[in-house]
Short mmCIF file of C-alpha atoms and ligand atoms in Angstrom, two decimals:
data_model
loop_
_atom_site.label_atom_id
_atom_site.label_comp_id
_atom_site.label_asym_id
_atom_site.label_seq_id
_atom_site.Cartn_x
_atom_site.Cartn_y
_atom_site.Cartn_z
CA UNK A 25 -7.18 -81.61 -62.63
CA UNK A 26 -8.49 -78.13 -62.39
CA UNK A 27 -11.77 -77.94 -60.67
CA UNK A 28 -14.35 -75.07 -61.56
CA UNK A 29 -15.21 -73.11 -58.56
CA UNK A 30 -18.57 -71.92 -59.63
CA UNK A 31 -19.57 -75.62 -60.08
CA UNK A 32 -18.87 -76.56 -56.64
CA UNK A 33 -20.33 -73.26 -55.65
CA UNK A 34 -23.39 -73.75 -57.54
CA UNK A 35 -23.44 -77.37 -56.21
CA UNK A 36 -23.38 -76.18 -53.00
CA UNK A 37 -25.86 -73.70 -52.93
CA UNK A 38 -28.75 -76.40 -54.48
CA UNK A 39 -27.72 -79.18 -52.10
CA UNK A 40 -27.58 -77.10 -48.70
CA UNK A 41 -29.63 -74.36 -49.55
CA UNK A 42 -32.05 -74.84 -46.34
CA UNK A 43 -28.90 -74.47 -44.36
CA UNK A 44 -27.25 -71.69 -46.06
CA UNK A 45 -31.14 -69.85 -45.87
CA UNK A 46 -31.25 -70.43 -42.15
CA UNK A 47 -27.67 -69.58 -41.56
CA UNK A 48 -27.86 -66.39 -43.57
CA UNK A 49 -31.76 -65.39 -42.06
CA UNK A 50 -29.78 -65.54 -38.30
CA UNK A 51 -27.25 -63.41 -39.40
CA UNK A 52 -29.82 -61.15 -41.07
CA UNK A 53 -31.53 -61.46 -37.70
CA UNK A 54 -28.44 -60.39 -35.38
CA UNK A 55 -27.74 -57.18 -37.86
CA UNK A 56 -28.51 -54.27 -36.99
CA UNK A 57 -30.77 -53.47 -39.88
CA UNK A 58 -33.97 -55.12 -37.91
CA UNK A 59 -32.34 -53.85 -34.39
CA UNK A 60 -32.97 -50.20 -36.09
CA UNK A 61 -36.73 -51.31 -36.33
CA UNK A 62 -36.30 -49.53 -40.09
CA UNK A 63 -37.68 -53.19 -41.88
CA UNK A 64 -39.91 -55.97 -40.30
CA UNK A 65 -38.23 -59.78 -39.99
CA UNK A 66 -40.48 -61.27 -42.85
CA UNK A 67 -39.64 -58.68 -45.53
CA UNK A 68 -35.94 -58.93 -45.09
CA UNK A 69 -36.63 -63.02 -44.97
CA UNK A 70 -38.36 -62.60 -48.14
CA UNK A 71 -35.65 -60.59 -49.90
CA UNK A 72 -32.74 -62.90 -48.47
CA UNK A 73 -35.21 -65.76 -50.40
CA UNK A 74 -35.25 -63.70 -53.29
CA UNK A 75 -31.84 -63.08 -53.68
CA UNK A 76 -30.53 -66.81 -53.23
CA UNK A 77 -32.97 -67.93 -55.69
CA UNK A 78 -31.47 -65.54 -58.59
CA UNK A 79 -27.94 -66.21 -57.18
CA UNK A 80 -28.77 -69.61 -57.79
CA UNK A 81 -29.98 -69.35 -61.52
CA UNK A 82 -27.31 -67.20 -62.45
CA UNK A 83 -24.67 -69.87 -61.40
CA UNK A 84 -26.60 -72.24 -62.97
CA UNK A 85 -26.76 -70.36 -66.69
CA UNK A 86 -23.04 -70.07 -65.93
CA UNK A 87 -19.60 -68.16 -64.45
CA UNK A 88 -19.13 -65.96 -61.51
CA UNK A 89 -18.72 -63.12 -63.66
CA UNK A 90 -21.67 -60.56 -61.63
CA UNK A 91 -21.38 -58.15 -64.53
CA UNK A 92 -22.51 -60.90 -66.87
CA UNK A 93 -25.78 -60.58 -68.71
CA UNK A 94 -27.28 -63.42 -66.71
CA UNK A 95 -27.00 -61.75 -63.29
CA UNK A 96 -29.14 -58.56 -64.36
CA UNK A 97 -32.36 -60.07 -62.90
CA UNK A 98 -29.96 -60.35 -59.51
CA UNK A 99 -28.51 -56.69 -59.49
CA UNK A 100 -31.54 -55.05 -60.84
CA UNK A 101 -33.12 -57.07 -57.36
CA UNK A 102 -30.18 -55.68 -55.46
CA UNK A 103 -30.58 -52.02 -57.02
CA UNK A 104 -34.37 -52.45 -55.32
CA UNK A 105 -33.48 -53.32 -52.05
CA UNK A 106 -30.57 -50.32 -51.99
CA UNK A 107 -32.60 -47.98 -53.14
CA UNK A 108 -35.50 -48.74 -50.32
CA UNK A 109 -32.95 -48.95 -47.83
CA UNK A 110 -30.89 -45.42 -49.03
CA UNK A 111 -34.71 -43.81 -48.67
CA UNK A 112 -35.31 -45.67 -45.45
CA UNK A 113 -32.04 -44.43 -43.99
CA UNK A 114 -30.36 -47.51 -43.45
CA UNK A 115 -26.51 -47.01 -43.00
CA UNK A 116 -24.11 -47.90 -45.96
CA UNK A 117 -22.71 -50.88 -43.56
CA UNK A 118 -26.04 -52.29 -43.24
CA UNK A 119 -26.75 -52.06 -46.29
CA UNK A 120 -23.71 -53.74 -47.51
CA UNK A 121 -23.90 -56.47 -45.08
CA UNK A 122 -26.83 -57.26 -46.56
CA UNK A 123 -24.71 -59.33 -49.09
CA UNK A 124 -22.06 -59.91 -47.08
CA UNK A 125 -23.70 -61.64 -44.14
CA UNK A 126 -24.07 -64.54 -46.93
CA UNK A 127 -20.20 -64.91 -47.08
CA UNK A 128 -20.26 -66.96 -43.83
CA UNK A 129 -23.25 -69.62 -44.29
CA UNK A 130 -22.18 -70.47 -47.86
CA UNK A 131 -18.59 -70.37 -46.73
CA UNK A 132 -19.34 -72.92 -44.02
CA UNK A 133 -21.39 -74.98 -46.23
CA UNK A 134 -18.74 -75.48 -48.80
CA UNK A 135 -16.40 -76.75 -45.79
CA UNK A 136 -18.87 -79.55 -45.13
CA UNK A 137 -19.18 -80.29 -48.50
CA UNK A 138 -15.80 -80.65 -49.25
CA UNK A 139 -14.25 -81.68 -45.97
CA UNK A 140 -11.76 -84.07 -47.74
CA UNK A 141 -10.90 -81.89 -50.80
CA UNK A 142 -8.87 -78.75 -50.23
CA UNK A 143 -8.78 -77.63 -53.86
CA UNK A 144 -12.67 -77.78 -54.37
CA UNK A 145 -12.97 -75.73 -51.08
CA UNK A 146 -10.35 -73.15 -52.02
CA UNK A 147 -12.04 -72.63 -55.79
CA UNK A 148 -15.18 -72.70 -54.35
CA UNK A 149 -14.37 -69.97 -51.83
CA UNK A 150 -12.55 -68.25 -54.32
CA UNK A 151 -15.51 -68.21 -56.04
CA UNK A 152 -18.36 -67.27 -53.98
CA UNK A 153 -15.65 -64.34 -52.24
CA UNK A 154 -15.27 -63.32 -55.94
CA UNK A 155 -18.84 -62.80 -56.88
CA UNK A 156 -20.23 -61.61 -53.15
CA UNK A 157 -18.05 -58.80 -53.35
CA UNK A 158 -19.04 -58.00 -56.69
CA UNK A 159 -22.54 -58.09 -55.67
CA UNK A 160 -21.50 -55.90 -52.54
CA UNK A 161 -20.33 -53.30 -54.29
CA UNK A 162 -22.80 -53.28 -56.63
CA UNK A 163 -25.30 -52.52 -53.57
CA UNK A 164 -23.17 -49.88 -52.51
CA UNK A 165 -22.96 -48.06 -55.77
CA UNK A 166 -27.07 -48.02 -56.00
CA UNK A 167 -26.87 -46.94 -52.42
CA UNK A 168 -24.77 -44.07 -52.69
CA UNK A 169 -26.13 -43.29 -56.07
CA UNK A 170 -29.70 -42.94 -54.61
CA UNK A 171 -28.40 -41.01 -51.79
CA UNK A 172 -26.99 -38.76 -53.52
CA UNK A 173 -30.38 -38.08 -55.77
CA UNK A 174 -31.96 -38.07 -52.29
CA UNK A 175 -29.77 -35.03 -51.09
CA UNK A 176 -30.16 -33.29 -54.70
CA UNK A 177 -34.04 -32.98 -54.16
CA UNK A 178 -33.52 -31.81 -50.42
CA UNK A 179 -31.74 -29.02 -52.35
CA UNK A 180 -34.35 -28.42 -54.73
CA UNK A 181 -36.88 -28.63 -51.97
CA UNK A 182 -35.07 -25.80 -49.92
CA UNK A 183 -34.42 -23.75 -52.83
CA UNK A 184 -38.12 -23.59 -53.07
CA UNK A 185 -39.00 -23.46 -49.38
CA UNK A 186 -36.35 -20.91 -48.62
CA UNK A 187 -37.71 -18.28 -50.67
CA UNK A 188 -41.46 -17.36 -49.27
CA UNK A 189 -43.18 -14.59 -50.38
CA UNK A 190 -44.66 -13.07 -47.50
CA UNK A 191 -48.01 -10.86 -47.85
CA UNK A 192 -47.03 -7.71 -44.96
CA UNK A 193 -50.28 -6.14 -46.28
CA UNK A 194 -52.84 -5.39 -48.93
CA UNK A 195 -50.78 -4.68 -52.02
CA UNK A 196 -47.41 -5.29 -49.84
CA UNK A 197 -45.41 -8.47 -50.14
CA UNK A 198 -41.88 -9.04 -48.47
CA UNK A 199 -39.65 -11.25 -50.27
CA UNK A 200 -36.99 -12.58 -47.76
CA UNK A 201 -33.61 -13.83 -49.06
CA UNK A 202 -31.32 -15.74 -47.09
CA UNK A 203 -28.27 -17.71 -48.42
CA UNK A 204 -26.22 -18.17 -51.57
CA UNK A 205 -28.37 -16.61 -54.29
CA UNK A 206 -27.35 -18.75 -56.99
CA UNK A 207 -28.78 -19.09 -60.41
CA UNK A 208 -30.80 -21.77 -60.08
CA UNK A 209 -32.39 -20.52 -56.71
CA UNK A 210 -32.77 -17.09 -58.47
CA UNK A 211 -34.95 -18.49 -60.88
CA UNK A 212 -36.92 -20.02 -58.37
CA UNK A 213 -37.15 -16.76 -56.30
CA UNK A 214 -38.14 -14.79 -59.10
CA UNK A 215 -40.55 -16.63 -60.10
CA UNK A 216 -42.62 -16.82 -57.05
CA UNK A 217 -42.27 -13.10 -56.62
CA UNK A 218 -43.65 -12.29 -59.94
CA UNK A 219 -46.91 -15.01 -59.19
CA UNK A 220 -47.58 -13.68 -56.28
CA UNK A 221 -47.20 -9.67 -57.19
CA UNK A 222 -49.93 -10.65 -60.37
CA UNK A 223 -51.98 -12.56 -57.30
CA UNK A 224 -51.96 -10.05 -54.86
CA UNK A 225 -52.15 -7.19 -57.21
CA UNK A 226 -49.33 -5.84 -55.10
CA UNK A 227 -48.17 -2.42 -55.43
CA UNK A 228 -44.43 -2.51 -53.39
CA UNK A 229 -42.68 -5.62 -53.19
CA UNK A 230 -39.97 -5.58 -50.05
CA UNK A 231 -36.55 -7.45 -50.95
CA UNK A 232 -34.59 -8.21 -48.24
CA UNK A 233 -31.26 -9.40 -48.09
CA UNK A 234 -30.23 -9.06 -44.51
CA UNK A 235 -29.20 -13.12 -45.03
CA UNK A 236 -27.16 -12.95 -48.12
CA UNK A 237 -23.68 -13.46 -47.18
CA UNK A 238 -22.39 -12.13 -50.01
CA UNK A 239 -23.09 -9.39 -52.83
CA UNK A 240 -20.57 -9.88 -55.69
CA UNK A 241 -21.82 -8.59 -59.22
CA UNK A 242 -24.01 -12.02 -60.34
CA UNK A 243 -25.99 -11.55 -56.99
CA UNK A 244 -26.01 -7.97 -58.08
CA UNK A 245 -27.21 -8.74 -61.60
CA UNK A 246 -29.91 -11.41 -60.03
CA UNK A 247 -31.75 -8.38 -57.89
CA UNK A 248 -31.44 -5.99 -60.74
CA UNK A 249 -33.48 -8.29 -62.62
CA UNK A 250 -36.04 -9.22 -60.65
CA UNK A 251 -36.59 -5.42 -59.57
CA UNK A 252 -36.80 -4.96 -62.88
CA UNK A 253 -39.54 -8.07 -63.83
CA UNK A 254 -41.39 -6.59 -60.70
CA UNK A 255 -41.36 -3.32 -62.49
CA UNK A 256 -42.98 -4.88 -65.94
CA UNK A 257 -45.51 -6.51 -63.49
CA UNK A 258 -46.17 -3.14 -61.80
CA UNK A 259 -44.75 -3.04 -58.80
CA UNK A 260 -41.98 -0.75 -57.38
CA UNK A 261 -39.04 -2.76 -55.10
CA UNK A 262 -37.71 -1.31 -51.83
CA UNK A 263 -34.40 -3.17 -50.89
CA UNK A 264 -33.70 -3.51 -47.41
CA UNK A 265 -30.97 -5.14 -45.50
CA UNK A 266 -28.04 -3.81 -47.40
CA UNK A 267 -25.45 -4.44 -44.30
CA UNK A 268 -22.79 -1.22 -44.17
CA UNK A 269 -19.65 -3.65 -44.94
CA UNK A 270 -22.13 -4.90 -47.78
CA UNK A 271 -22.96 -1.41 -49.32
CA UNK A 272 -19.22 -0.52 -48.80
CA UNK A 273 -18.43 -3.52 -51.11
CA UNK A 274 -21.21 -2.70 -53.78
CA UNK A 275 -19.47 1.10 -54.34
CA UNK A 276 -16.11 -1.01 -55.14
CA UNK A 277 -17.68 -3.26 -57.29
CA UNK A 278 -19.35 -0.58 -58.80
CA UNK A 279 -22.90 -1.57 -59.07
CA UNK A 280 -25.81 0.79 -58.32
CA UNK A 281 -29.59 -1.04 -57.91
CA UNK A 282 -31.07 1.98 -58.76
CA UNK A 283 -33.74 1.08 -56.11
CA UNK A 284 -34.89 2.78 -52.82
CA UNK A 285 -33.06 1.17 -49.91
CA UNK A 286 -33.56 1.20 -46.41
CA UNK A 287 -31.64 -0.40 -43.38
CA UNK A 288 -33.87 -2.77 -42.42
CA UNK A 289 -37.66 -4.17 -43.38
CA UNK A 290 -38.93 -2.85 -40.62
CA UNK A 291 -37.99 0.47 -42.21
CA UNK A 292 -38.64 -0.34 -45.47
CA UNK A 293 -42.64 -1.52 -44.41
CA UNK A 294 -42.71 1.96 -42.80
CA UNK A 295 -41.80 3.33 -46.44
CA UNK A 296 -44.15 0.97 -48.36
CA UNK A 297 -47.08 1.95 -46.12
CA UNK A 298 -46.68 5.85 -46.22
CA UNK A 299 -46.39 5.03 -50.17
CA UNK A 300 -49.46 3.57 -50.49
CA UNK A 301 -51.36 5.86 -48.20
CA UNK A 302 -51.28 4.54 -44.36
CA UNK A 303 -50.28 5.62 -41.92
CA UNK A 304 -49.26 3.73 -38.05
CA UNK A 305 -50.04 5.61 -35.08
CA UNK A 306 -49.84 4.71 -31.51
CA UNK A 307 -53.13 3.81 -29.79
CA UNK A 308 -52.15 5.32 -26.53
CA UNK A 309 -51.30 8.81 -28.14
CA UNK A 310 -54.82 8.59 -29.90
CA UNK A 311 -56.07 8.02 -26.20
CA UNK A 312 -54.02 10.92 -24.83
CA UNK A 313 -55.70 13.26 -27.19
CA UNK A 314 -59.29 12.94 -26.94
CA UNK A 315 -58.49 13.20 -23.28
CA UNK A 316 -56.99 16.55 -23.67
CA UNK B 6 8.07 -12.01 -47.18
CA UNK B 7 7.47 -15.33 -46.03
CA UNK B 8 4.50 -18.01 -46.87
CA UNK B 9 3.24 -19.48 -43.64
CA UNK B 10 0.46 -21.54 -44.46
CA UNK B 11 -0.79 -22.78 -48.62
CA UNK B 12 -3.75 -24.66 -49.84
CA UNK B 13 -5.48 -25.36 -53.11
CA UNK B 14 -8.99 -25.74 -53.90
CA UNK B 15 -10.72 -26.80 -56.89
CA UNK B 16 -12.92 -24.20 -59.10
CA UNK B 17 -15.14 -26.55 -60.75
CA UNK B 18 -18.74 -26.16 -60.43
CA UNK B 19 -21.14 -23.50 -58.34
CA UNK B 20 -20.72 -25.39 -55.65
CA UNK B 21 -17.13 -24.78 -55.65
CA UNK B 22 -17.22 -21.49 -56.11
CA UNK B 23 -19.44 -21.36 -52.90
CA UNK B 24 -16.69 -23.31 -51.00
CA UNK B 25 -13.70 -20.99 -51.85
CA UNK B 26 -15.80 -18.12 -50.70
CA UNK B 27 -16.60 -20.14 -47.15
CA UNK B 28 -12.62 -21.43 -47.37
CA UNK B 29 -11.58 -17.69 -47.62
CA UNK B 30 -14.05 -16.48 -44.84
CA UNK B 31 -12.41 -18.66 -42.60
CA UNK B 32 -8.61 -17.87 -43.28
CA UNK B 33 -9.78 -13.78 -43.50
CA UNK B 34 -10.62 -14.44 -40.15
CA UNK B 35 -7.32 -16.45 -38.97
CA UNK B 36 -5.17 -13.65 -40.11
CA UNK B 37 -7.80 -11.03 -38.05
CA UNK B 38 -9.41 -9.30 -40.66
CA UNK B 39 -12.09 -6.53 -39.60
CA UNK B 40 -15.65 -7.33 -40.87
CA UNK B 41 -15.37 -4.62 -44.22
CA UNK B 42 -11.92 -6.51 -45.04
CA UNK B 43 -13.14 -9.37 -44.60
CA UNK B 44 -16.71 -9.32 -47.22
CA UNK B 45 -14.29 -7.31 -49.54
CA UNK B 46 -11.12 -10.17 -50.07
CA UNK B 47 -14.40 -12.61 -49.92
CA UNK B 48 -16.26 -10.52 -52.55
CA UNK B 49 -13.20 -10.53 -54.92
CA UNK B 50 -12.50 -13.85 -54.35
CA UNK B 51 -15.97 -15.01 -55.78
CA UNK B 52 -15.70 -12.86 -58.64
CA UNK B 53 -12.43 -14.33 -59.46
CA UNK B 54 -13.14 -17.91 -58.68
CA UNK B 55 -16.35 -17.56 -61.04
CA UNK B 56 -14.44 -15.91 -63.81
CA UNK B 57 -12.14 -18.50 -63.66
CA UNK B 58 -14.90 -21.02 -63.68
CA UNK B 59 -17.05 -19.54 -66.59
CA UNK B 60 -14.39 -18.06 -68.86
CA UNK B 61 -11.55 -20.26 -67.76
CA UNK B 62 -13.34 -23.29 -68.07
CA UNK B 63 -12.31 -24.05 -64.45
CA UNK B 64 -9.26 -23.84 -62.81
CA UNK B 65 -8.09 -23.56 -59.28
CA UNK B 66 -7.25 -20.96 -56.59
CA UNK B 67 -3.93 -21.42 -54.05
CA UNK B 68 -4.73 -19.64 -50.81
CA UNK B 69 -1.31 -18.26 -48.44
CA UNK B 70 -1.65 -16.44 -45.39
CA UNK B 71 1.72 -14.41 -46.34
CA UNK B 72 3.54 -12.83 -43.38
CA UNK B 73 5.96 -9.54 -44.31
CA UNK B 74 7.49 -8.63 -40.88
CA UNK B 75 4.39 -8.10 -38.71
CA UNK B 76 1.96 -7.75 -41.02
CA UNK B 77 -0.19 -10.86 -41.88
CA UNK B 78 -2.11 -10.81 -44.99
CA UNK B 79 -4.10 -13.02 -47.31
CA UNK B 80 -3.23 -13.84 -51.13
CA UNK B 81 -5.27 -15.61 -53.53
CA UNK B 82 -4.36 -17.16 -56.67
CA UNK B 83 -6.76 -18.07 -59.54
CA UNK B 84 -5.52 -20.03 -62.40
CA UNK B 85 -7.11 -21.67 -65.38
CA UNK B 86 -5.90 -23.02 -68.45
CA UNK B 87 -8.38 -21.70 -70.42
CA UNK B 88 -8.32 -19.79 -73.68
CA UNK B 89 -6.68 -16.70 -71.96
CA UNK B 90 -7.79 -12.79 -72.31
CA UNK B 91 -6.22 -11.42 -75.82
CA UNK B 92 -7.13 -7.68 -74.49
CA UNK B 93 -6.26 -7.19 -70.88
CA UNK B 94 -6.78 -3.64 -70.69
CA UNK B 95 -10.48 -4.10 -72.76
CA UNK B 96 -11.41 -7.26 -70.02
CA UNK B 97 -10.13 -4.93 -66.62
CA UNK B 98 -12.62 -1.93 -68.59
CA UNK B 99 -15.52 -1.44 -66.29
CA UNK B 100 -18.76 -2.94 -67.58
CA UNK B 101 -17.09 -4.75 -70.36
CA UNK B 102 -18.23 -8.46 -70.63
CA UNK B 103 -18.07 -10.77 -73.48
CA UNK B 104 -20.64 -12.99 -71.64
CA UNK B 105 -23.76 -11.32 -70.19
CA UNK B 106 -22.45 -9.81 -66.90
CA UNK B 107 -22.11 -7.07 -65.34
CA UNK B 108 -18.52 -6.18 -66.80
CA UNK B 109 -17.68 -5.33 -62.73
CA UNK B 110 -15.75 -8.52 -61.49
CA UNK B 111 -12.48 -7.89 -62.85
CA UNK B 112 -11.96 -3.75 -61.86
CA UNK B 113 -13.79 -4.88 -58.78
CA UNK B 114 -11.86 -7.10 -57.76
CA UNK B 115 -8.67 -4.98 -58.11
CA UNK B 116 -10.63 -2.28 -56.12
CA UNK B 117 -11.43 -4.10 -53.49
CA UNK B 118 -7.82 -5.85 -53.18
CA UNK B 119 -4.83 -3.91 -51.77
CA UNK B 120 -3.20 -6.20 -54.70
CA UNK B 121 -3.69 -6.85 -57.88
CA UNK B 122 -1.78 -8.64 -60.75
CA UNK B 123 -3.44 -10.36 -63.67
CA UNK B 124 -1.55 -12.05 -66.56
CA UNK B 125 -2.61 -14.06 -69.34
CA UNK B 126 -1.74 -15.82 -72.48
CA UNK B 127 -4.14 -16.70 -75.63
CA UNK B 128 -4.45 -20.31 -75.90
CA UNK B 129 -2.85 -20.73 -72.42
CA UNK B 130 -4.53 -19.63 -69.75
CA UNK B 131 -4.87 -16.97 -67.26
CA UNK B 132 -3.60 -16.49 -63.33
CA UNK B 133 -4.65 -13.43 -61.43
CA UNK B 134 -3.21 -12.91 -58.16
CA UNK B 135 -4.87 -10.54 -55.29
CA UNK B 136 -3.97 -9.85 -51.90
CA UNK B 137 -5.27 -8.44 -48.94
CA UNK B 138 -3.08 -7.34 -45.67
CA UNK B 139 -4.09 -6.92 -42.24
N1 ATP C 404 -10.22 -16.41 -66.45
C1 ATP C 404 -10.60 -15.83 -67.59
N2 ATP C 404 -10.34 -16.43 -68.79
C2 ATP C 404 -10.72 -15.84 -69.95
N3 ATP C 404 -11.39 -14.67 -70.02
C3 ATP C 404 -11.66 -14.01 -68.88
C4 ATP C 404 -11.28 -14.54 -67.61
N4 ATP C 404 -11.68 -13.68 -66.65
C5 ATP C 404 -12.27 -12.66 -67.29
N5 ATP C 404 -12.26 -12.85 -68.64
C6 ATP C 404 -12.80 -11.91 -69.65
O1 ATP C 404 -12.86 -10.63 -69.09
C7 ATP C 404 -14.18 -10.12 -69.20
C8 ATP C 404 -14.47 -9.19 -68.03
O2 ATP C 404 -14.51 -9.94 -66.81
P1 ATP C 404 -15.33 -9.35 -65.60
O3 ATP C 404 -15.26 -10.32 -64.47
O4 ATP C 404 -14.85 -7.98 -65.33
O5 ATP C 404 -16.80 -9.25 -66.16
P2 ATP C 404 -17.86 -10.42 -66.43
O6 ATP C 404 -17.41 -11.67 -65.78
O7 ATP C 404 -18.12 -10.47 -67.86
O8 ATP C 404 -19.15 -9.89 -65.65
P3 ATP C 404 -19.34 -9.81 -64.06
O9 ATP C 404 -18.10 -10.31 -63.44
O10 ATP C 404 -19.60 -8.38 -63.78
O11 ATP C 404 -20.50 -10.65 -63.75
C9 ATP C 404 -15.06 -11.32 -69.26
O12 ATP C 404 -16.28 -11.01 -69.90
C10 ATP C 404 -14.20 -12.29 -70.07
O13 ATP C 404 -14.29 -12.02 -71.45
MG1 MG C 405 -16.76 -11.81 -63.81
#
C-alpha cells in the first residue's frame, strides 16, 4: 500500500500541534535571532503561530508542492518576515533557521505518531524535509533579494551625499568630487551644481577632482559638460586638483577642458576671490603698518 | 617572452568596468610600475574595457604580467564578440565616434600603451591587445 506523506504530515501537524508550537517556540527561543536582541520573544511567537497555521491549510487544500497556488498566502507571509529581518540585519542563517528550526519538532512528532509504522514515518519525513526546504529557500531568496535592494539605495544615497556643493563665499561655490564619476552619479552632481549656482547667484563655481582616481575620456566628457551647463547658468568653472600623473594622462588622451586650472582649491579660491574683487591680507602685516 | 601569471575578468556592466580598472591598479603595482605608468595602463584599460562594453556589447579582458628577460610588464586583452569595426583606420581617427564620445579612447589608448594591436572582424568581434613594460 503506498501511503501519502502529506496526509500523515498534515495529520500530524492538527493532532500535535501544541507540541510541535512549543517545541518549535524553544528552538526559536535558543536561536540566536532573540540572543541578537534584533526582535522581542512575542513577535517571533506570533509569527512562528502564523506560519504553522498557513502551513497547516495549505496541507490541508492539498500536496507538498510549496510552489503550488495554495501556499501563496504562506510564502507571501514568509517574504514579510525576510524582508523585516534583511532590513533589521538579521544574518542569512538566522533567517533561514527560521524555517528550519521547525524540521526537528515536527520531525519528532511524526516519530511518536508513527512509532510502529516505518513507512508512514519515512513518507512523512520525506514530506515535511521536502516542503521545509522549499519554504527555506524561499526565505532566503526574499532575503537576499531585499538585501540586495537595501545595498542599491545605500548607493543611491551616497551618490547623492557624496557630491555637496559647498558655498566658500558669496557668489563662490566648491563642488568636491571624489570617486568613480560615473554616469549616473554625474547626473546627480550636475544637477546639484546647477541648483545651487541659480540659488546662490554664484559667479565661479570651484570643481575639484583631487579624489577622482581616474580621468579617462567619459570622465573627461562628464566635466566638459557640466563646465559648460555652469556656463549657460552664468558661472565661469576653475578646475582644481588635476594631479601631475593625471594631467600627463589627459595630453595622451588628448582632451583639453578648456577651463582655468589650478593645483589645488586652495589655489583655485585664491583665483576665484581676486576674480570677483577681494582680496586676503594678513592681519598682522595690516598691524605692522599703521605702526610704522 | 614568458607568461607568468593570467586572469580573466568579465566586462559586463559599469560596475565591471570599475573592477578591471581596480584589478589592473593592483597588478600595475605587482610588476612595480611608477605612479605616471601606472594611471596611464589604468587609463587605457578603462577606455578599452568600456569600448568593449558599449560597442562590443560586452566582452572580457585577460590580464598577464609577461616577463621578457628582466623586464616585467603588463598586457591586457579586450575581446568582444560584438559586431566588429568595418573601418579600423576611421575608429583609431582622433575624435571620431559613432556614439556620442569623445572619439579619444581608441588613439588614447595606443598613446598611452608602449603596445598596441587592435584587430577586428564585421559580424565577429573585436580583440585589442595593449601592453605596458616596466
Ligand atoms: N569593441 C568595439 N566594437 C565595435 N566598435 C568599436 C569597438 N571599440 C571601438 N569601436 C568603434 O570605434 C569608435 C571609436 O572608439 P573610441 O574609443 O576612440 O571613441 P568613442 O568610444 O566613440 O568615444 P570616447 O572613447 O572618446 O568616449 C567608436 O565610436 C566605435 O564606433
Ligand atoms: Mg571609447
Amino acid at each position: 500500500m503506498r501511503v501519502d506523506g502529506a496526509e500523515v504530515l498534515e495529520r500530524t501537524l492538527t493532532e500535535d500541534e501544541a507540541a510541535i508550537l512549543e517545541a518549535w517556540n524553544i528552538s526559536l527561543r535558543e536561536g540566536t535571532s532573540l540572543q541578537s536582541g534584533r526582535i522581542r520573544e512575542a513577535e517571533l511567537q506570533t509569527q512562528a503561530k502564523i506560519v504553522f497555521g498557513q502551513l497547516q491549510g495549505a496541507l490541508a487544500s492539498g500536496g507538498i508542492d510549496a510552489d503550488a497556488e495554495h501556499y501563496a498566502a504562506l510564502r507571501e507571509t514568509l517574504a514579510d518576515i525576510s524582508r523585516s529581518r534583511a532590513i533589521q540585519g538579521f544574518s542569512p542563517t538566522d533567517t533561514a533557521n527560521f524555517i528550519f528550526a521547525l524540521k526537528e519538532p515536527i520531525f519528532e512528532a511524526l516519530r511518536r505518531k508513527s512509532a510502529v509504522d516505518a513507512t508512514k514515518l519515512a513518507a512523512g519525513v520525506w514530506a515535511a524535509g521536502k516542503v521545509l526546504d522549499r519554504l527555506g529557500l524561499h526565505t532566503m531568496e526574499v532575503f537576499l533579494a531585499s538585501r540586495e535592494d537595501v545595498i542599491g539605495r545605500q548607493g543611491q544615497e551616497i551618490a547623492e551625499l557624496s557630491t555637496p556643493v559647498v558655498r566658500l563665499w558669496d557668489g563662490i561655490l566648491a563642488l568636491p568630487l571624489i570617486g568613480t564619476l560615473d554616469s549616473a552619479r554625474t547626473g546627480v552632481v550636475m544637477e546639484n551644481l546647477l541648483q545651487a549656482i541659480v540659488d546662490e547667484e554664484a559667479e565661479i563655481a570651484i570643481i575639484d577632482i583631487t579624489g577622482v582616481p581616474t580621468v579617462d575620456t567619459l570622465v573627461a566628457q562628464h566635466l566638459l559638460k557640466t563646465v559648460a551647463a555652469a556656463r549657460l547658468m552664468g558661472a565661469d568653472c576653475i578646475v582644481s586638483g588635476i594631479r601631475p600623473q593625471i594631467a600627463q594622462t589627459m595630453v595622451h588622451l588628448g582632451v583639453e577642458l578648456n577651463v582655468v586650472s589650478k593645483a589645488t582649491l586652495a589655489d583655485a579660491f585664491a583665483l576665484a576671490l581676486k576674480r570677483t574683487g577681494r582680496k586676503v591680507v594678513r592681519q598682522q602685516a595690516t598691524a605692522t603698518e599703521e605702526r610704522r | 617572452m614568458t607568461v607568468s601569471t593570467t586572469e580573466t575578468l568579465a566586462i559586463r556592466s559599469g560596475d565591471d568596468v570599475v573592477r578591471v580598472r581596480q584589478r589592473v591598479r593592483a597588478l600595475a603595482v605587482d610588476i612595480g610600475l611608477g605612479l605616471v605608468d601606472q594611471t596611464k595602463i589604468i587609463t587605457a584599460a578603462s577606455e578599452l574595457a568600456r569600448n568593449t562594453l558599449d560597442y562590443g556589447g560586452g566582452g572580457e579582458v585577460r590580464a598577464e604580467i609577461v616577463l621578457a628577460g628582466t623586464r616585467r610588464g603588463l598586457r591586457l586583452t579586450f575581446e568582444d564578440r560584438g559586431p566588429g569595426i568595418a573601418d579600423i583606420e576611421q575608429a583609431m581617427t582622433d575624435h571620431y565616434t559613432s556614439g556620442r564620445g569623445l572619439g579619444l579612447g581608441l588613439g588614447g589608448a595606443k598613446r598611452l600603451s608602449n603596445e598596441f594591436h587592435i584587430e577586428s572582424t564585421p559580424g565577429v568581434g573585436t580583440r585589442v591587445m595593449i601592453a605596458r613594460w616596466k
